[in-house]
Amino acid sequence: MPYVFGPVPSRRLGLSLGVDLIPPKTCTFDCLYCQVGKTTTKSLMPEAHVPVAAVTEEVRRKLLKRRPDVITLAGSGEPTLHSGFGRVIGAVKDMTDIPVALLTNGSLFWKDEVRERALGADIIMPTLTSARETTFQTIHRPHPELRLDRIVSGLKRLREEYTGRIFLEAVFLAGINDTDEEVSALRDLIVGIAPDKIQINTVVRPPADAKARSLDRKRLEEIKVALGEKAEIVAEVLPKGQAGKAGRAAEDVLEMLTRRPLRQRDVEKALDLGAEAAADLLKGLLIKGYVRQQNHGGEIYYLPPGRNEREAKNPSP
Ligand code: SF4
């Protein structure tokens, strides 16, 4: 799979070129609502997971073809677990004036070196779901050494040192962190972090764990009012009708998947795409949770996320 995918339409940023620095699925958390799947390597130790020079070269090649609205470090795991993510930001900033965003769960900013690496980003997008330790543990199933107060103190220190924009994502799950008491405690905690925006989200596609259930629009609106004027509901942007050619190709793949599982070569043939473009498109859809992968007979098939595992065993030719 390539390190760089898209551009794909992002609910929060517009047309986003994704940079994936982490092997699936390496993270500090194992969130109930994760769309990438269950965490297989839970770690707090940043490592050089993929070569920085190869990643930046891939970004350079991509930018020759298309200009996205933003370049986003995101992907198959937690990007701050790459020890060189700051160098990737620096190299991308040297080659373009397109803003660079860091999509992160925000769990490692208590480490001085991690905050320092993030300072070059134009937008930092951390997540915070609760002011209560037990709720935090329920939702994120973090590495055993991670506690909420440690994470919150890291976010406050980041705010003190970082002059760019912080868009804080608050993810709400029905029956877990959606009570008035939870929302009010979270609002008080967020005041101390002083983000530029609070982006309210819920589960919009089938998540890693069926316990993660979405909120309806009415409750999201109530929470928006409770969180104050910086809050906005992050509207769902399915690829339908969006983002020109890239959106249409994604739309075509999703439509075909309603009928049968597909391999990458099926996508290449159906959409008349080269191998790189098809891999790219599928990776973007995979990371954003629109599709999932399944290995059958040594071949990788792509399926809609909610579809039964058994269906890939009888794929149409
Ligand atoms: S949602 Fe993000 S932070 Fe949570 S497990 Fe998935 S990749 Fe990690």
PDB file of N, CA, C and O in Angstrom, residues 5-56:
ATOM      1  N   PHE A   5      -2.303   8.817   0.231  1.00  0.00           N
ATOM      2  CA  PHE A   5      -3.546   8.397  -0.400  1.00  0.00           C
ATOM      3  C   PHE A   5      -4.451   9.599  -0.649  1.00  0.00           C
ATOM      4  O   PHE A   5      -4.390  10.601   0.035  1.00  0.00           O
ATOM      5  N   GLY A   6      -5.283   9.441  -1.673  1.00  0.00           N
ATOM      6  CA  GLY A   6      -6.225  10.506  -1.984  1.00  0.00           C
ATOM      7  C   GLY A   6      -5.694  11.422  -3.080  1.00  0.00           C
ATOM      8  O   GLY A   6      -4.857  11.011  -3.865  1.00  0.00           O
ATOM      9  N   PRO A   7      -6.173  12.693  -3.154  1.00  0.00           N
ATOM     10  CA  PRO A   7      -6.995  13.300  -2.102  1.00  0.00           C
ATOM     11  C   PRO A   7      -8.394  12.683  -2.001  1.00  0.00           C
ATOM     12  O   PRO A   7      -8.966  12.271  -2.998  1.00  0.00           O
ATOM     13  N   VAL A   8      -8.890  12.659  -0.740  1.00  0.00           N
ATOM     14  CA  VAL A   8     -10.250  12.185  -0.482  1.00  0.00           C
ATOM     15  C   VAL A   8     -11.026  13.290   0.242  1.00  0.00           C
ATOM     16  O   VAL A   8     -10.435  14.075   0.985  1.00  0.00           O
ATOM     17  N   PRO A   9     -12.346  13.339   0.004  1.00  0.00           N
ATOM     18  CA  PRO A   9     -13.134  14.351   0.711  1.00  0.00           C
ATOM     19  C   PRO A   9     -13.133  14.066   2.209  1.00  0.00           C
ATOM     20  O   PRO A   9     -13.374  12.938   2.616  1.00  0.00           O
ATOM     21  N   SER A  10     -12.823  15.075   3.004  1.00  0.00           N
ATOM     22  CA  SER A  10     -12.784  14.902   4.452  1.00  0.00           C
ATOM     23  C   SER A  10     -13.936  15.674   5.066  1.00  0.00           C
ATOM     24  O   SER A  10     -14.236  16.790   4.637  1.00  0.00           O
ATOM     25  N   ARG A  11     -14.556  15.089   6.071  1.00  0.00           N
ATOM     26  CA  ARG A  11     -15.672  15.777   6.722  1.00  0.00           C
ATOM     27  C   ARG A  11     -15.213  17.061   7.385  1.00  0.00           C
ATOM     28  O   ARG A  11     -15.970  17.963   7.606  1.00  0.00           O
ATOM     29  N   ARG A  12     -13.953  17.133   7.771  1.00  0.00           N
ATOM     30  CA  ARG A  12     -13.520  18.246   8.610  1.00  0.00           C
ATOM     31  C   ARG A  12     -12.626  19.247   7.889  1.00  0.00           C
ATOM     32  O   ARG A  12     -12.430  20.350   8.368  1.00  0.00           O
ATOM     33  N   LEU A  13     -12.065  18.862   6.736  1.00  0.00           N
ATOM     34  CA  LEU A  13     -11.033  19.706   6.147  1.00  0.00           C
ATOM     35  C   LEU A  13     -11.199  20.017   4.660  1.00  0.00           C
ATOM     36  O   LEU A  13     -10.420  20.758   4.097  1.00  0.00           O
ATOM     37  N   GLY A  14     -12.172  19.423   4.011  1.00  0.00           N
ATOM     38  CA  GLY A  14     -12.277  19.608   2.559  1.00  0.00           C
ATOM     39  C   GLY A  14     -11.559  18.481   1.846  1.00  0.00           C
ATOM     40  O   GLY A  14     -11.544  17.341   2.319  1.00  0.00           O
ATOM     41  N   LEU A  15     -10.920  18.801   0.714  1.00  0.00           N
ATOM     42  CA  LEU A  15     -10.234  17.766  -0.053  1.00  0.00           C
ATOM     43  C   LEU A  15      -8.840  17.539   0.550  1.00  0.00           C
ATOM     44  O   LEU A  15      -7.980  18.407   0.506  1.00  0.00           O
ATOM     45  N   SER A  16      -8.665  16.349   1.098  1.00  0.00           N
ATOM     46  CA  SER A  16      -7.462  16.108   1.903  1.00  0.00           C
ATOM     47  C   SER A  16      -6.575  15.039   1.292  1.00  0.00           C
ATOM     48  O   SER A  16      -7.031  13.942   0.965  1.00  0.00           O
ATOM     49  N   LEU A  17      -5.287  15.374   1.144  1.00  0.00           N
ATOM     50  CA  LEU A  17      -4.295  14.371   0.731  1.00  0.00           C
ATOM     51  C   LEU A  17      -3.775  13.722   2.010  1.00  0.00           C
ATOM     52  O   LEU A  17      -3.212  14.393   2.874  1.00  0.00           O
ATOM     53  N   GLY A  18      -3.996  12.428   2.152  1.00  0.00           N
ATOM     54  CA  GLY A  18      -3.644  11.745   3.387  1.00  0.00           C
ATOM     55  C   GLY A  18      -2.228  11.195   3.369  1.00  0.00           C
ATOM     56  O   GLY A  18      -1.764  10.686   2.347  1.00  0.00           O
ATOM     57  N   VAL A  19      -1.545  11.294   4.486  1.00  0.00           N
ATOM     58  CA  VAL A  19      -0.201  10.730   4.631  1.00  0.00           C
ATOM     59  C   VAL A  19      -0.250   9.731   5.786  1.00  0.00           C
ATOM     60  O   VAL A  19      -0.585  10.092   6.914  1.00  0.00           O
ATOM     61  N   ASP A  20       0.046   8.492   5.482  1.00  0.00           N
ATOM     62  CA  ASP A  20      -0.087   7.419   6.464  1.00  0.00           C
ATOM     63  C   ASP A  20       1.301   6.955   6.910  1.00  0.00           C
ATOM     64  O   ASP A  20       2.036   6.359   6.141  1.00  0.00           O
ATOM     65  N   LEU A  21       1.644   7.247   8.154  1.00  0.00           N
ATOM     66  CA  LEU A  21       3.001   6.976   8.640  1.00  0.00           C
ATOM     67  C   LEU A  21       3.087   5.722   9.492  1.00  0.00           C
ATOM     68  O   LEU A  21       4.175   5.372   9.966  1.00  0.00           O
ATOM     69  N   ILE A  22       1.954   5.075   9.734  1.00  0.00           N
ATOM     70  CA  ILE A  22       1.908   4.027  10.755  1.00  0.00           C
ATOM     71  C   ILE A  22       1.331   2.741  10.180  1.00  0.00           C
ATOM     72  O   ILE A  22       0.314   2.768   9.493  1.00  0.00           O
ATOM     73  N   PRO A  23       1.963   1.591  10.486  1.00  0.00           N
ATOM     74  CA  PRO A  23       1.385   0.329   9.991  1.00  0.00           C
ATOM     75  C   PRO A  23       0.071   0.016  10.699  1.00  0.00           C
ATOM     76  O   PRO A  23      -0.082   0.322  11.884  1.00  0.00           O
ATOM     77  N   PRO A  24      -0.891  -0.572   9.963  1.00  0.00           N
ATOM     78  CA  PRO A  24      -2.149  -0.925  10.632  1.00  0.00           C
ATOM     79  C   PRO A  24      -1.927  -2.106  11.572  1.00  0.00           C
ATOM     80  O   PRO A  24      -1.161  -2.988  11.212  1.00  0.00           O
ATOM     81  N   LYS A  25      -2.392  -2.127  12.720  1.00  0.00           N
ATOM     82  CA  LYS A  25      -3.059  -1.062  13.382  1.00  0.00           C
ATOM     83  C   LYS A  25      -2.292  -0.791  14.670  1.00  0.00           C
ATOM     84  O   LYS A  25      -2.449  -1.499  15.658  1.00  0.00           O
ATOM     85  N   THR A  26      -1.413   0.204  14.615  1.00  0.00           N
ATOM     86  CA  THR A  26      -0.554   0.563  15.730  1.00  0.00           C
ATOM     87  C   THR A  26      -1.070   1.863  16.319  1.00  0.00           C
ATOM     88  O   THR A  26      -1.187   2.861  15.614  1.00  0.00           O
ATOM     89  N   CYS A  27      -1.408   1.842  17.584  1.00  0.00           N
ATOM     90  CA  CYS A  27      -2.010   3.030  18.184  1.00  0.00           C
ATOM     91  C   CYS A  27      -1.780   3.003  19.697  1.00  0.00           C
ATOM     92  O   CYS A  27      -1.443   1.969  20.269  1.00  0.00           O
ATOM     93  N   THR A  28      -1.987   4.153  20.326  1.00  0.00           N
ATOM     94  CA  THR A  28      -1.937   4.225  21.793  1.00  0.00           C
ATOM     95  C   THR A  28      -3.288   3.850  22.386  1.00  0.00           C
ATOM     96  O   THR A  28      -3.400   3.588  23.575  1.00  0.00           O
ATOM     97  N   PHE A  29      -4.339   3.883  21.545  1.00  0.00           N
ATOM     98  CA  PHE A  29      -5.714   3.576  21.949  1.00  0.00           C
ATOM     99  C   PHE A  29      -6.232   2.363  21.171  1.00  0.00           C
ATOM    100  O   PHE A  29      -5.643   1.943  20.162  1.00  0.00           O
ATOM    101  N   ASP A  30      -7.386   1.893  21.606  1.00  0.00           N
ATOM    102  CA  ASP A  30      -8.137   0.892  20.843  1.00  0.00           C
ATOM    103  C   ASP A  30      -9.607   1.297  20.957  1.00  0.00           C
ATOM    104  O   ASP A  30     -10.389   0.653  21.651  1.00  0.00           O
ATOM    105  N   CYS A  31      -9.968   2.377  20.298  1.00  0.00           N
ATOM    106  CA  CYS A  31     -11.274   3.009  20.512  1.00  0.00           C
ATOM    107  C   CYS A  31     -12.430   2.118  20.066  1.00  0.00           C
ATOM    108  O   CYS A  31     -12.333   1.441  19.037  1.00  0.00           O
ATOM    109  N   LEU A  32     -13.512   2.201  20.819  1.00  0.00           N
ATOM    110  CA  LEU A  32     -14.726   1.462  20.446  1.00  0.00           C
ATOM    111  C   LEU A  32     -15.179   1.839  19.042  1.00  0.00           C
ATOM    112  O   LEU A  32     -15.746   1.041  18.327  1.00  0.00           O
ATOM    113  N   TYR A  33     -14.946   3.104  18.691  1.00  0.00           N
ATOM    114  CA  TYR A  33     -15.509   3.602  17.437  1.00  0.00           C
ATOM    115  C   TYR A  33     -14.516   3.585  16.274  1.00  0.00           C
ATOM    116  O   TYR A  33     -14.806   4.112  15.201  1.00  0.00           O
ATOM    117  N   CYS A  34     -13.357   2.949  16.456  1.00  0.00           N
ATOM    118  CA  CYS A  34     -12.324   3.021  15.411  1.00  0.00           C
ATOM    119  C   CYS A  34     -12.827   2.402  14.103  1.00  0.00           C
ATOM    120  O   CYS A  34     -13.387   1.313  14.089  1.00  0.00           O
ATOM    121  N   GLN A  35     -12.587   3.101  13.023  1.00  0.00           N
ATOM    122  CA  GLN A  35     -13.023   2.596  11.719  1.00  0.00           C
ATOM    123  C   GLN A  35     -11.940   1.790  11.023  1.00  0.00           C
ATOM    124  O   GLN A  35     -12.191   1.153  10.008  1.00  0.00           O
ATOM    125  N   VAL A  36     -10.713   1.861  11.555  1.00  0.00           N
ATOM    126  CA  VAL A  36      -9.616   1.124  10.915  1.00  0.00           C
ATOM    127  C   VAL A  36      -9.613  -0.339  11.374  1.00  0.00           C
ATOM    128  O   VAL A  36      -9.087  -1.212  10.698  1.00  0.00           O
ATOM    129  N   GLY A  37     -10.225  -0.591  12.528  1.00  0.00           N
ATOM    130  CA  GLY A  37     -10.247  -1.966  13.055  1.00  0.00           C
ATOM    131  C   GLY A  37      -9.612  -2.031  14.430  1.00  0.00           C
ATOM    132  O   GLY A  37      -9.234  -1.002  14.997  1.00  0.00           O
ATOM    133  N   LYS A  38      -9.484  -3.213  14.979  1.00  0.00           N
ATOM    134  CA  LYS A  38      -8.943  -3.361  16.325  1.00  0.00           C
ATOM    135  C   LYS A  38      -7.444  -3.091  16.346  1.00  0.00           C
ATOM    136  O   LYS A  38      -6.733  -3.442  15.417  1.00  0.00           O
ATOM    137  N   THR A  39      -6.967  -2.463  17.420  1.00  0.00           N
ATOM    138  CA  THR A  39      -5.529  -2.217  17.568  1.00  0.00           C
ATOM    139  C   THR A  39      -4.811  -3.542  17.806  1.00  0.00           C
ATOM    140  O   THR A  39      -5.197  -4.309  18.681  1.00  0.00           O
ATOM    141  N   THR A  40      -3.765  -3.774  17.037  1.00  0.00           N
ATOM    142  CA  THR A  40      -2.993  -5.005  17.215  1.00  0.00           C
ATOM    143  C   THR A  40      -1.676  -4.729  17.951  1.00  0.00           C
ATOM    144  O   THR A  40      -1.138  -5.594  18.610  1.00  0.00           O
ATOM    145  N   THR A  41      -1.146  -3.502  17.806  1.00  0.00           N
ATOM    146  CA  THR A  41       0.053  -3.116  18.546  1.00  0.00           C
ATOM    147  C   THR A  41      -0.258  -1.850  19.327  1.00  0.00           C
ATOM    148  O   THR A  41      -0.410  -0.766  18.742  1.00  0.00           O
ATOM    149  N   LYS A  42      -0.372  -1.987  20.662  1.00  0.00           N
ATOM    150  CA  LYS A  42      -0.664  -0.823  21.507  1.00  0.00           C
ATOM    151  C   LYS A  42       0.660  -0.352  22.096  1.00  0.00           C
ATOM    152  O   LYS A  42       1.315  -1.117  22.813  1.00  0.00           O
ATOM    153  N   SER A  43       1.049   0.862  21.790  1.00  0.00           N
ATOM    154  CA  SER A  43       2.382   1.322  22.165  1.00  0.00           C
ATOM    155  C   SER A  43       2.363   2.791  22.549  1.00  0.00           C
ATOM    156  O   SER A  43       1.478   3.542  22.139  1.00  0.00           O
ATOM    157  N   LEU A  44       3.373   3.207  23.346  1.00  0.00           N
ATOM    158  CA  LEU A  44       3.579   4.630  23.640  1.00  0.00           C
ATOM    159  C   LEU A  44       4.919   5.109  23.084  1.00  0.00           C
ATOM    160  O   LEU A  44       5.286   6.257  23.272  1.00  0.00           O
ATOM    161  N   MET A  45       5.648   4.220  22.451  1.00  0.00           N
ATOM    162  CA  MET A  45       7.019   4.525  22.025  1.00  0.00           C
ATOM    163  C   MET A  45       7.092   4.893  20.545  1.00  0.00           C
ATOM    164  O   MET A  45       6.954   4.025  19.673  1.00  0.00           O
ATOM    165  N   PRO A  46       7.336   6.171  20.220  1.00  0.00           N
ATOM    166  CA  PRO A  46       7.511   6.537  18.815  1.00  0.00           C
ATOM    167  C   PRO A  46       8.680   5.790  18.178  1.00  0.00           C
ATOM    168  O   PRO A  46       9.724   5.590  18.811  1.00  0.00           O
ATOM    169  N   GLU A  47       8.468   5.368  16.942  1.00  0.00           N
ATOM    170  CA  GLU A  47       9.500   4.638  16.199  1.00  0.00           C
ATOM    171  C   GLU A  47       9.512   5.132  14.760  1.00  0.00           C
ATOM    172  O   GLU A  47       8.537   5.725  14.296  1.00  0.00           O
ATOM    173  N   ALA A  48      10.586   4.802  14.040  1.00  0.00           N
ATOM    174  CA  ALA A  48      10.670   5.169  12.618  1.00  0.00           C
ATOM    175  C   ALA A  48       9.948   4.098  11.804  1.00  0.00           C
ATOM    176  O   ALA A  48      10.569   3.267  11.153  1.00  0.00           O
ATOM    177  N   HIS A  49       8.627   4.124  11.839  1.00  0.00           N
ATOM    178  CA  HIS A  49       7.855   3.034  11.226  1.00  0.00           C
ATOM    179  C   HIS A  49       8.048   2.944   9.718  1.00  0.00           C
ATOM    180  O   HIS A  49       8.110   1.862   9.163  1.00  0.00           O
ATOM    181  N   VAL A  50       8.066   4.089   9.044  1.00  0.00           N
ATOM    182  CA  VAL A  50       8.283   4.072   7.586  1.00  0.00           C
ATOM    183  C   VAL A  50       9.316   5.157   7.261  1.00  0.00           C
ATOM    184  O   VAL A  50       9.479   6.116   8.012  1.00  0.00           O
ATOM    185  N   PRO A  51      10.041   5.011   6.134  1.00  0.00           N
ATOM    186  CA  PRO A  51      11.118   5.977   5.838  1.00  0.00           C
ATOM    187  C   PRO A  51      10.590   7.361   5.448  1.00  0.00           C
ATOM    188  O   PRO A  51       9.783   7.483   4.520  1.00  0.00           O
ATOM    189  N   VAL A  52      11.074   8.362   6.150  1.00  0.00           N
ATOM    190  CA  VAL A  52      10.615   9.751   5.924  1.00  0.00           C
ATOM    191  C   VAL A  52      10.880  10.187   4.484  1.00  0.00           C
ATOM    192  O   VAL A  52      10.013  10.793   3.832  1.00  0.00           O
ATOM    193  N   ALA A  53      12.052   9.858   3.946  1.00  0.00           N
ATOM    194  CA  ALA A  53      12.398  10.318   2.589  1.00  0.00           C
ATOM    195  C   ALA A  53      11.435   9.731   1.559  1.00  0.00           C
ATOM    196  O   ALA A  53      11.000  10.428   0.627  1.00  0.00           O
ATOM    197  N   ALA A  54      11.064   8.466   1.731  1.00  0.00           N
ATOM    198  CA  ALA A  54      10.139   7.837   0.770  1.00  0.00           C
ATOM    199  C   ALA A  54       8.757   8.475   0.856  1.00  0.00           C
ATOM    200  O   ALA A  54       8.091   8.696  -0.158  1.00  0.00           O
ATOM    201  N   VAL A  55       8.344   8.800   2.070  1.00  0.00           N
ATOM    202  CA  VAL A  55       7.032   9.425   2.252  1.00  0.00           C
ATOM    203  C   VAL A  55       7.007  10.796   1.582  1.00  0.00           C
ATOM    204  O   VAL A  55       6.085  11.125   0.816  1.00  0.00           O
ATOM    205  N   THR A  56       8.025  11.597   1.834  1.00  0.00           N
ATOM    206  CA  THR A  56       8.001  12.967   1.295  1.00  0.00           C
ATOM    207  C   THR A  56       8.131  12.949  -0.230  1.00  0.00           C
ATOM    208  O   THR A  56       7.542  13.775  -0.920  1.00  0.00           O
TER     209      THR A  56
END
